[in-house]
PDB file of C-alpha atoms and ligand atoms in Angstrom:
ATOM      1  CA  UNK A   1     -20.606 -10.764  -9.762  1.00 79.00           C
ATOM      2  CA  UNK A   2     -19.847 -14.414  -9.010  1.00 90.00           C
ATOM      3  CA  UNK A   3     -16.511 -14.501  -7.144  1.00 92.00           C
ATOM      4  CA  UNK A   4     -16.538 -18.217  -6.399  1.00 89.00           C
ATOM      5  CA  UNK A   5     -13.584 -20.174  -7.852  1.00 88.00           C
ATOM      6  CA  UNK A   6     -12.244 -17.030  -9.480  1.00 95.00           C
ATOM      7  CA  UNK A   7      -8.641 -15.969  -9.269  1.00 98.00           C
ATOM      8  CA  UNK A   8      -8.837 -12.570  -7.593  1.00 98.00           C
ATOM      9  CA  UNK A   9      -6.294  -9.762  -7.374  1.00 98.00           C
ATOM     10  CA  UNK A  10      -7.016  -6.755  -5.166  1.00 98.00           C
ATOM     11  CA  UNK A  11      -5.013  -3.520  -5.257  1.00 98.00           C
ATOM     12  CA  UNK A  12      -5.426  -1.215  -2.276  1.00 98.00           C
ATOM     13  CA  UNK A  13      -4.390   2.411  -1.778  1.00 97.00           C
ATOM     14  CA  UNK A  14      -4.528   5.000   0.968  1.00 95.00           C
ATOM     15  CA  UNK A  15      -8.335   5.298   0.718  1.00 96.00           C
ATOM     16  CA  UNK A  16      -8.851   1.911   2.386  1.00 98.00           C
ATOM     17  CA  UNK A  17      -7.049   3.103   5.509  1.00 97.00           C
ATOM     18  CA  UNK A  18      -8.565   6.579   5.698  1.00 95.00           C
ATOM     19  CA  UNK A  19     -11.564   5.484   7.792  1.00 97.00           C
ATOM     20  CA  UNK A  20      -9.072   3.965  10.254  1.00 97.00           C
ATOM     21  CA  UNK A  21      -7.715   7.487  10.739  1.00 93.00           C
ATOM     22  CA  UNK A  22      -4.695   7.494   8.423  1.00 92.00           C
ATOM     23  CA  UNK A  23      -4.576  10.411   6.001  1.00 83.00           C
ATOM     24  CA  UNK A  24      -4.468   9.698   2.287  1.00 84.00           C
ATOM     25  CA  UNK A  25      -1.563  11.140   0.319  1.00 77.00           C
ATOM     26  CA  UNK A  26      -3.572  13.714  -1.508  1.00 76.00           C
ATOM     27  CA  UNK A  27      -5.522  14.942   1.545  1.00 70.00           C
ATOM     28  CA  UNK A  28      -4.368  18.389   2.640  1.00 65.00           C
ATOM     29  CA  UNK A  29      -2.995  18.883  -0.884  1.00 66.00           C
ATOM     30  CA  UNK A  30      -0.298  16.293  -0.204  1.00 66.00           C
ATOM     31  CA  UNK A  31       1.476  18.700   2.122  1.00 63.00           C
ATOM     32  CA  UNK A  32       3.365  17.770   5.255  1.00 70.00           C
ATOM     33  CA  UNK A  33       4.524  20.609   7.515  1.00 71.00           C
ATOM     34  CA  UNK A  34       4.838  22.857   4.493  1.00 76.00           C
ATOM     35  CA  UNK A  35       6.742  20.329   2.385  1.00 78.00           C
ATOM     36  CA  UNK A  36       5.286  18.607  -0.658  1.00 82.00           C
ATOM     37  CA  UNK A  37       5.221  14.863  -0.029  1.00 79.00           C
ATOM     38  CA  UNK A  38       7.031  14.415  -3.351  1.00 76.00           C
ATOM     39  CA  UNK A  39       9.869  16.524  -1.931  1.00 80.00           C
ATOM     40  CA  UNK A  40      10.285  14.368   1.184  1.00 89.00           C
ATOM     41  CA  UNK A  41       9.767  10.892  -0.221  1.00 92.00           C
ATOM     42  CA  UNK A  42      12.790  10.833  -2.519  1.00 94.00           C
ATOM     43  CA  UNK A  43      16.372   9.504  -2.334  1.00 95.00           C
ATOM     44  CA  UNK A  44      17.601  13.064  -3.043  1.00 94.00           C
ATOM     45  CA  UNK A  45      15.687  14.468  -0.050  1.00 94.00           C
ATOM     46  CA  UNK A  46      17.142  11.737   2.153  1.00 96.00           C
ATOM     47  CA  UNK A  47      20.708  12.577   1.054  1.00 95.00           C
ATOM     48  CA  UNK A  48      20.146  16.283   1.564  1.00 93.00           C
ATOM     49  CA  UNK A  49      18.215  16.237   4.825  1.00 93.00           C
ATOM     50  CA  UNK A  50      18.042  12.740   6.354  1.00 95.00           C
ATOM     51  CA  UNK A  51      16.591  13.913   9.693  1.00 95.00           C
ATOM     52  CA  UNK A  52      13.604  15.514   7.935  1.00 93.00           C
ATOM     53  CA  UNK A  53      12.912  12.290   6.056  1.00 95.00           C
ATOM     54  CA  UNK A  54      13.423  10.097   9.146  1.00 96.00           C
ATOM     55  CA  UNK A  55      11.023  12.367  11.023  1.00 94.00           C
ATOM     56  CA  UNK A  56       8.361  12.137   8.303  1.00 92.00           C
ATOM     57  CA  UNK A  57       8.344   8.345   8.580  1.00 95.00           C
ATOM     58  CA  UNK A  58       8.788   8.324  12.383  1.00 96.00           C
ATOM     59  CA  UNK A  59       5.538  10.272  12.694  1.00 92.00           C
ATOM     60  CA  UNK A  60       3.779   7.802  10.429  1.00 93.00           C
ATOM     61  CA  UNK A  61       5.256   4.779  12.210  1.00 96.00           C
ATOM     62  CA  UNK A  62       4.070   6.179  15.569  1.00 96.00           C
ATOM     63  CA  UNK A  63       0.538   6.630  14.187  1.00 94.00           C
ATOM     64  CA  UNK A  64       0.339   2.875  13.576  1.00 97.00           C
ATOM     65  CA  UNK A  65       0.243   2.337  17.325  1.00 96.00           C
ATOM     66  CA  UNK A  66      -3.070   4.203  17.455  1.00 96.00           C
ATOM     67  CA  UNK A  67      -5.031   2.775  14.545  1.00 97.00           C
ATOM     68  CA  UNK A  68      -6.970  -0.407  13.874  1.00 98.00           C
ATOM     69  CA  UNK A  69      -8.114  -2.182  10.731  1.00 98.00           C
ATOM     70  CA  UNK A  70     -11.595  -1.159   9.604  1.00 98.00           C
ATOM     71  CA  UNK A  71     -14.500  -3.103   8.079  1.00 98.00           C
ATOM     72  CA  UNK A  72     -12.901  -2.986   4.630  1.00 98.00           C
ATOM     73  CA  UNK A  73      -9.589  -4.536   5.755  1.00 98.00           C
ATOM     74  CA  UNK A  74     -11.506  -7.127   7.773  1.00 98.00           C
ATOM     75  CA  UNK A  75     -13.841  -8.009   4.889  1.00 98.00           C
ATOM     76  CA  UNK A  76     -10.874  -8.676   2.573  1.00 98.00           C
ATOM     77  CA  UNK A  77      -9.231 -10.938   5.149  1.00 98.00           C
ATOM     78  CA  UNK A  78     -12.430 -12.846   5.805  1.00 98.00           C
ATOM     79  CA  UNK A  79     -13.073 -13.277   2.101  1.00 97.00           C
ATOM     80  CA  UNK A  80      -9.541 -14.611   1.584  1.00 98.00           C
ATOM     81  CA  UNK A  81      -9.979 -17.118   4.440  1.00 97.00           C
ATOM     82  CA  UNK A  82     -13.091 -18.597   2.846  1.00 96.00           C
ATOM     83  CA  UNK A  83     -12.152 -18.258  -0.800  1.00 96.00           C
ATOM     84  CA  UNK A  84     -11.694 -21.434  -2.832  1.00 93.00           C
ATOM     85  CA  UNK A  85      -9.240 -20.084  -5.420  1.00 95.00           C
ATOM     86  CA  UNK A  86      -6.198 -17.832  -5.574  1.00 97.00           C
ATOM     87  CA  UNK A  87      -6.382 -14.455  -3.819  1.00 98.00           C
ATOM     88  CA  UNK A  88      -3.594 -11.878  -4.005  1.00 98.00           C
ATOM     89  CA  UNK A  89      -3.643  -8.580  -2.157  1.00 98.00           C
ATOM     90  CA  UNK A  90      -1.287  -5.976  -3.591  1.00 98.00           C
ATOM     91  CA  UNK A  91      -1.095  -2.867  -1.461  1.00 98.00           C
ATOM     92  CA  UNK A  92       0.496   0.522  -2.084  1.00 98.00           C
ATOM     93  CA  UNK A  93       0.056   1.228   1.610  1.00 97.00           C
ATOM     94  CA  UNK A  94       2.980   1.191   3.979  1.00 97.00           C
ATOM     95  CA  UNK A  95       0.790   0.721   7.067  1.00 98.00           C
ATOM     96  CA  UNK A  96       0.221  -2.673   8.710  1.00 98.00           C
ATOM     97  CA  UNK A  97      -3.583  -2.707   8.743  1.00 98.00           C
ATOM     98  CA  UNK A  98      -3.949  -5.608   6.294  1.00 98.00           C
ATOM     99  CA  UNK A  99      -1.641  -7.655   8.538  1.00 98.00           C
ATOM    100  CA  UNK A 100      -3.620  -6.695  11.644  1.00 98.00           C
ATOM    101  CA  UNK A 101      -6.803  -7.786   9.857  1.00 98.00           C
ATOM    102  CA  UNK A 102      -5.067 -11.172   9.188  1.00 98.00           C
ATOM    103  CA  UNK A 103      -4.890 -11.027   5.430  1.00 98.00           C
ATOM    104  CA  UNK A 104      -2.423 -13.693   4.262  1.00 98.00           C
ATOM    105  CA  UNK A 105      -1.156 -13.209   0.728  1.00 98.00           C
ATOM    106  CA  UNK A 106      -0.079  -9.547   0.934  1.00 98.00           C
ATOM    107  CA  UNK A 107       2.406  -7.853  -1.379  1.00 98.00           C
ATOM    108  CA  UNK A 108       3.676  -4.479  -0.138  1.00 98.00           C
ATOM    109  CA  UNK A 109       4.812  -2.859  -3.376  1.00 98.00           C
ATOM    110  CA  UNK A 110       5.797   0.451  -1.715  1.00 98.00           C
ATOM    111  CA  UNK A 111       7.423  -1.078   1.367  1.00 98.00           C
ATOM    112  CA  UNK A 112       6.432  -1.052   5.025  1.00 98.00           C
ATOM    113  CA  UNK A 113       6.725   1.550   7.771  1.00 98.00           C
ATOM    114  CA  UNK A 114       7.552  -1.146  10.298  1.00 98.00           C
ATOM    115  CA  UNK A 115      10.611  -2.302   8.380  1.00 98.00           C
ATOM    116  CA  UNK A 116      14.012  -0.719   7.797  1.00 98.00           C
ATOM    117  CA  UNK A 117      16.711  -1.566   5.301  1.00 98.00           C
ATOM    118  CA  UNK A 118      20.479  -1.518   5.737  1.00 98.00           C
ATOM    119  CA  UNK A 119      21.912   0.489   2.837  1.00 97.00           C
ATOM    120  CA  UNK A 120      25.182  -1.465   2.997  1.00 96.00           C
ATOM    121  CA  UNK A 121      23.815  -4.995   2.908  1.00 97.00           C
ATOM    122  CA  UNK A 122      20.253  -4.489   1.587  1.00 96.00           C
ATOM    123  CA  UNK A 123      18.938  -6.613   4.476  1.00 97.00           C
ATOM    124  CA  UNK A 124      15.486  -5.727   5.777  1.00 98.00           C
ATOM    125  CA  UNK A 125      14.617  -5.742   9.503  1.00 97.00           C
ATOM    126  CA  UNK A 126      11.426  -5.281  11.523  1.00 98.00           C
ATOM    127  CA  UNK A 127      11.403  -1.842  13.215  1.00 98.00           C
ATOM    128  CA  UNK A 128       8.615  -0.408  15.343  1.00 97.00           C
ATOM    129  CA  UNK A 129      10.361   2.538  17.029  1.00 97.00           C
ATOM    130  CA  UNK A 130      11.787   5.854  15.774  1.00 98.00           C
ATOM    131  CA  UNK A 131      14.684   5.724  13.338  1.00 98.00           C
ATOM    132  CA  UNK A 132      17.445   8.338  12.929  1.00 97.00           C
ATOM    133  CA  UNK A 133      21.041   8.609  11.839  1.00 96.00           C
ATOM    134  CA  UNK A 134      22.216   7.314  15.235  1.00 97.00           C
ATOM    135  CA  UNK A 135      20.246   4.070  14.837  1.00 97.00           C
ATOM    136  CA  UNK A 136      22.580   1.092  14.638  1.00 96.00           C
ATOM    137  CA  UNK A 137      22.185  -1.466  11.866  1.00 96.00           C
ATOM    138  CA  UNK A 138      21.647  -4.970  13.291  1.00 95.00           C
ATOM    139  CA  UNK A 139      23.862  -6.370  10.534  1.00 93.00           C
ATOM    140  CA  UNK A 140      26.839  -3.981  10.298  1.00 94.00           C
ATOM    141  CA  UNK A 141      26.617  -2.679  13.878  1.00 95.00           C
ATOM    142  CA  UNK A 142      27.216   0.791  12.389  1.00 95.00           C
ATOM    143  CA  UNK A 143      25.048   3.882  12.660  1.00 96.00           C
ATOM    144  CA  UNK A 144      23.841   5.916   9.694  1.00 94.00           C
ATOM    145  CA  UNK A 145      23.286   2.969   7.373  1.00 96.00           C
ATOM    146  CA  UNK A 146      19.578   2.340   7.980  1.00 98.00           C
ATOM    147  CA  UNK A 147      16.780   3.840   5.915  1.00 98.00           C
ATOM    148  CA  UNK A 148      13.015   3.351   5.946  1.00 98.00           C
ATOM    149  CA  UNK A 149      12.039   0.307   3.845  1.00 98.00           C
ATOM    150  CA  UNK A 150       9.888   2.504   1.636  1.00 97.00           C
ATOM    151  CA  UNK A 151       9.835   2.914  -2.121  1.00 97.00           C
ATOM    152  CA  UNK A 152      10.539   6.582  -2.776  1.00 96.00           C
ATOM    153  CA  UNK A 153       9.649   8.564  -5.885  1.00 91.00           C
ATOM    154  CA  UNK A 154      12.157   7.655  -8.558  1.00 92.00           C
ATOM    155  CA  UNK A 155      12.740   4.151  -7.147  1.00 96.00           C
ATOM    156  CA  UNK A 156      11.427   0.854  -8.470  1.00 97.00           C
ATOM    157  CA  UNK A 157       8.486  -0.613  -6.507  1.00 98.00           C
ATOM    158  CA  UNK A 158       9.156  -3.969  -4.874  1.00 98.00           C
ATOM    159  CA  UNK A 159       7.985  -7.445  -6.049  1.00 98.00           C
ATOM    160  CA  UNK A 160       7.124  -6.355  -9.604  1.00 98.00           C
ATOM    161  CA  UNK A 161       7.752  -9.815 -11.129  1.00 98.00           C
ATOM    162  CA  UNK A 162       5.394 -11.490  -8.654  1.00 98.00           C
ATOM    163  CA  UNK A 163       2.838  -8.716  -9.249  1.00 98.00           C
ATOM    164  CA  UNK A 164       3.022  -9.134 -13.034  1.00 98.00           C
ATOM    165  CA  UNK A 165       2.410 -12.882 -12.674  1.00 98.00           C
ATOM    166  CA  UNK A 166      -0.569 -12.348 -10.362  1.00 98.00           C
ATOM    167  CA  UNK A 167      -2.140  -9.756 -12.686  1.00 98.00           C
ATOM    168  CA  UNK A 168      -1.759 -11.935 -15.779  1.00 98.00           C
ATOM    169  CA  UNK A 169      -3.577 -14.797 -13.989  1.00 97.00           C
ATOM    170  CA  UNK A 170      -6.418 -12.689 -12.571  1.00 98.00           C
ATOM    171  CA  UNK A 171     -10.075 -13.342 -13.446  1.00 98.00           C
ATOM    172  CA  UNK A 172     -11.209 -10.384 -11.355  1.00 98.00           C
ATOM    173  CA  UNK A 173      -9.187  -7.275 -10.502  1.00 98.00           C
ATOM    174  CA  UNK A 174     -10.509  -4.963  -7.793  1.00 98.00           C
ATOM    175  CA  UNK A 175      -8.816  -1.619  -7.054  1.00 98.00           C
ATOM    176  CA  UNK A 176      -9.843  -0.010  -3.770  1.00 98.00           C
ATOM    177  CA  UNK A 177      -9.175   3.503  -2.419  1.00 97.00           C
ATOM    178  CA  UNK A 178      -6.578   4.605  -4.919  1.00 96.00           C
ATOM    179  CA  UNK A 179      -6.504   7.752  -7.039  1.00 93.00           C
ATOM    180  CA  UNK A 180      -5.025   6.091 -10.132  1.00 95.00           C
ATOM    181  CA  UNK A 181      -2.409   8.820 -10.382  1.00 91.00           C
ATOM    182  CA  UNK A 182       0.775   7.035  -9.352  1.00 92.00           C
ATOM    183  CA  UNK A 183       2.399   4.543 -11.712  1.00 94.00           C
ATOM    184  CA  UNK A 184       3.051   1.681 -12.039  1.00 97.00           C
ATOM    185  CA  UNK A 185       0.067   0.807  -9.787  1.00 98.00           C
ATOM    186  CA  UNK A 186      -2.271   3.058 -11.810  1.00 97.00           C
ATOM    187  CA  UNK A 187      -1.486   0.920 -14.855  1.00 97.00           C
ATOM    188  CA  UNK A 188      -2.172  -2.502 -13.286  1.00 98.00           C
ATOM    189  CA  UNK A 189      -5.721  -2.331 -14.645  1.00 98.00           C
ATOM    190  CA  UNK A 190      -4.131  -2.472 -18.113  1.00 97.00           C
ATOM    191  CA  UNK A 191      -1.777  -5.355 -17.298  1.00 97.00           C
ATOM    192  CA  UNK A 192      -4.521  -7.932 -16.712  1.00 98.00           C
ATOM    193  CA  UNK A 193      -5.704 -10.277 -19.466  1.00 97.00           C
ATOM    194  CA  UNK A 194      -8.654  -9.623 -21.794  1.00 96.00           C
ATOM    195  CA  UNK A 195     -11.010 -11.920 -19.910  1.00 97.00           C
ATOM    196  CA  UNK A 196     -10.384 -10.204 -16.549  1.00 98.00           C
ATOM    197  CA  UNK A 197     -13.302  -8.252 -15.034  1.00 97.00           C
ATOM    198  CA  UNK A 198     -12.117  -4.949 -13.560  1.00 98.00           C
ATOM    199  CA  UNK A 199     -13.791  -3.170 -10.669  1.00 98.00           C
ATOM    200  CA  UNK A 200     -12.946   0.071  -8.866  1.00 98.00           C
ATOM    201  CA  UNK A 201     -14.262   0.861  -5.385  1.00 98.00           C
ATOM    202  CA  UNK A 202     -13.362   4.452  -4.518  1.00 97.00           C
ATOM    203  CA  UNK A 203     -14.837   7.470  -2.789  1.00 96.00           C
ATOM    204  CA  UNK A 204     -14.304   9.788  -5.756  1.00 93.00           C
ATOM    205  CA  UNK A 205     -13.831   9.134  -9.420  1.00 91.00           C
ATOM    206  CA  UNK A 206     -10.222   8.077 -10.010  1.00 89.00           C
ATOM    207  CA  UNK A 207      -7.932   9.247 -12.766  1.00 88.00           C
ATOM    208  CA  UNK A 208      -8.117   5.877 -14.547  1.00 92.00           C
ATOM    209  CA  UNK A 209     -11.907   5.379 -14.125  1.00 92.00           C
ATOM    210  CA  UNK A 210     -12.686   4.649 -17.798  1.00 95.00           C
ATOM    211  CA  UNK A 211     -10.461   1.566 -17.726  1.00 97.00           C
ATOM    212  CA  UNK A 212     -12.761  -0.328 -15.327  1.00 98.00           C
ATOM    213  CA  UNK A 213     -15.859  -2.348 -16.249  1.00 97.00           C
ATOM    214  CA  UNK A 214     -17.561  -1.348 -13.013  1.00 97.00           C
ATOM    215  CA  UNK A 215     -16.996   1.689 -10.781  1.00 97.00           C
ATOM    216  CA  UNK A 216     -18.535   1.681  -7.304  1.00 97.00           C
ATOM    217  CA  UNK A 217     -18.371   5.119  -5.722  1.00 97.00           C
ATOM    218  CA  UNK A 218     -18.547   5.138  -1.938  1.00 98.00           C
ATOM    219  CA  UNK A 219     -16.708   4.589   1.319  1.00 98.00           C
ATOM    220  CA  UNK A 220     -14.531   1.500   1.510  1.00 98.00           C
ATOM    221  CA  UNK A 221     -15.980   0.407   4.877  1.00 98.00           C
ATOM    222  CA  UNK A 222     -19.431   0.134   3.290  1.00 98.00           C
ATOM    223  CA  UNK A 223     -18.734  -0.916  -0.265  1.00 98.00           C
ATOM    224  CA  UNK A 224     -15.920  -3.437   0.244  1.00 98.00           C
ATOM    225  CA  UNK A 225     -17.873  -5.736   2.640  1.00 98.00           C
ATOM    226  CA  UNK A 226     -20.910  -5.455   0.339  1.00 97.00           C
ATOM    227  CA  UNK A 227     -18.905  -6.402  -2.746  1.00 97.00           C
ATOM    228  CA  UNK A 228     -17.047  -9.316  -1.166  1.00 97.00           C
ATOM    229  CA  UNK A 229     -20.083 -10.753   0.632  1.00 91.00           C
ATOM    230  CA  UNK A 230     -22.125 -11.110  -2.528  1.00 73.00           C
ATOM    231  CA  UNK A 231     -20.498 -14.324  -3.744  1.00 55.00           C
TER     232      UNK A 231
HETATM  233  P1  LIG B 301      -4.218   8.915  -2.859  1.00 73.23           P
HETATM  234  O1  LIG B 301      -4.155   9.799  -1.657  1.00 73.23           O
HETATM  235  O2  LIG B 301      -3.637   9.411  -4.132  1.00 73.23           O
HETATM  236  O3  LIG B 301      -5.724   8.562  -3.198  1.00 73.23           O
HETATM  237  C1  LIG B 301      -6.583   8.046  -2.261  1.00 73.23           C
HETATM  238  C2  LIG B 301      -7.893   7.740  -2.947  1.00 73.23           C
HETATM  239  O4  LIG B 301      -8.728   7.141  -1.985  1.00 73.23           O
HETATM  240  C3  LIG B 301      -8.638   8.956  -3.501  1.00 73.23           C
HETATM  241  O5  LIG B 301      -8.996   8.728  -4.856  1.00 73.23           O
HETATM  242  C4  LIG B 301      -9.893   9.077  -2.619  1.00 73.23           C
HETATM  243  O6  LIG B 301     -11.046   9.423  -3.371  1.00 73.23           O
HETATM  244  C5  LIG B 301     -10.031   7.662  -2.110  1.00 73.23           C
HETATM  245  N1  LIG B 301     -10.641   7.588  -0.771  1.00 73.23           N
HETATM  246  C6  LIG B 301     -10.479   8.414   0.286  1.00 73.23           C
HETATM  247  N2  LIG B 301     -11.189   8.010   1.342  1.00 73.23           N
HETATM  248  C7  LIG B 301     -11.817   6.865   0.949  1.00 73.23           C
HETATM  249  C8  LIG B 301     -12.721   5.955   1.583  1.00 73.23           C
HETATM  250  N3  LIG B 301     -13.093   6.117   2.851  1.00 73.23           N
HETATM  251  N4  LIG B 301     -13.164   4.891   0.879  1.00 73.23           N
HETATM  252  C9  LIG B 301     -12.774   4.713  -0.416  1.00 73.23           C
HETATM  253  N5  LIG B 301     -11.962   5.537  -1.074  1.00 73.23           N
HETATM  254  C10 LIG B 301     -11.464   6.595  -0.401  1.00 73.23           C
HETATM  255  O7  LIG B 301      -3.584   7.518  -2.421  1.00 73.23           O
HETATM  256  P2  LIG B 301      -2.966   6.349  -3.305  1.00 73.23           P
HETATM  257  O8  LIG B 301      -3.704   6.190  -4.587  1.00 73.23           O
HETATM  258  O9  LIG B 301      -2.808   5.184  -2.421  1.00 73.23           O
HETATM  259  O10 LIG B 301       3.377   6.224  -2.958  1.00 73.23           O
HETATM  260  O11 LIG B 301      -1.537   6.921  -3.624  1.00 73.23           O
HETATM  261  C11 LIG B 301      -0.662   6.135  -4.366  1.00 73.23           C
HETATM  262  C12 LIG B 301       0.758   6.358  -3.945  1.00 73.23           C
HETATM  263  O12 LIG B 301       1.080   7.740  -4.043  1.00 73.23           O
HETATM  264  C13 LIG B 301       1.052   6.033  -2.506  1.00 73.23           C
HETATM  265  O13 LIG B 301       1.298   4.668  -2.258  1.00 73.23           O
HETATM  266  C14 LIG B 301       2.292   6.824  -2.252  1.00 73.23           C
HETATM  267  C15 LIG B 301       1.833   8.113  -2.866  1.00 73.23           C
HETATM  268  O14 LIG B 301       2.713   9.025  -3.199  1.00 73.23           O
HETATM  269  C16 LIG B 301       4.591   6.156  -2.373  1.00 73.23           C
HETATM  270  O15 LIG B 301       4.813   6.563  -1.254  1.00 73.23           O
HETATM  271  C17 LIG B 301       5.635   5.514  -3.232  1.00 73.23           C
END
């Protein structure tokens, strides 16, 4: 596949970060301390039991201090640096490994663990430490108004207009490490134009496999550098 001068859109999911040591969502049956992830990552769960939800994300935010980008994150960043056309990286991941690998044009559609949002003003702030209901909002100076800047089940993912524009313009769409189960991301492969060539790089067959022209089964750290070095 000739990647030169092509407008490329990459979509990443939890599988790209798994070899860095971060669990994918559907590992361990999607359970966290006996709770289904879908029962913690919702606005309703946050209203009912905010400390449980804060704790879920505090644990994940702490993990980021221990992990590093792997060969797949690094290969995407290096490719983007040398690429002579548009490159957009849409990620469902809330970790910061694409940033640490020095990718540039990153869209975090599900938010970021290292950001919080004030529920009164909607302002977003960098945040690297634990968060709880005593945390004070930098904008209102009040406690109890900050939440993780994460898109929960039942909420609209962020930057959808920008994502739609990028997908419509893509010549090549590459999905990496994503199960194709969670919409709208699972449907991006159907939002690209007719001429767009669609590739999936994933460890196991994904739910939306038949929608891709090419499916490369394997580990991201091996297959992503191979794919992006071929141009
Ligand atoms: P999943 O946990 O659903 O799927 C991860 C995929 O990565 C699976 O299909 C694995 O086969 C694949 N995989 C695992 N290890 C891999 C490796 N080393 N190399 C390549 N592929 C590998 O994660 P996502 O598809 O990212 O949403 O999940 C999508 C969304 O569902 C998440 O962003 C999250 C979740 O609920 C929100 O939090 C809003």
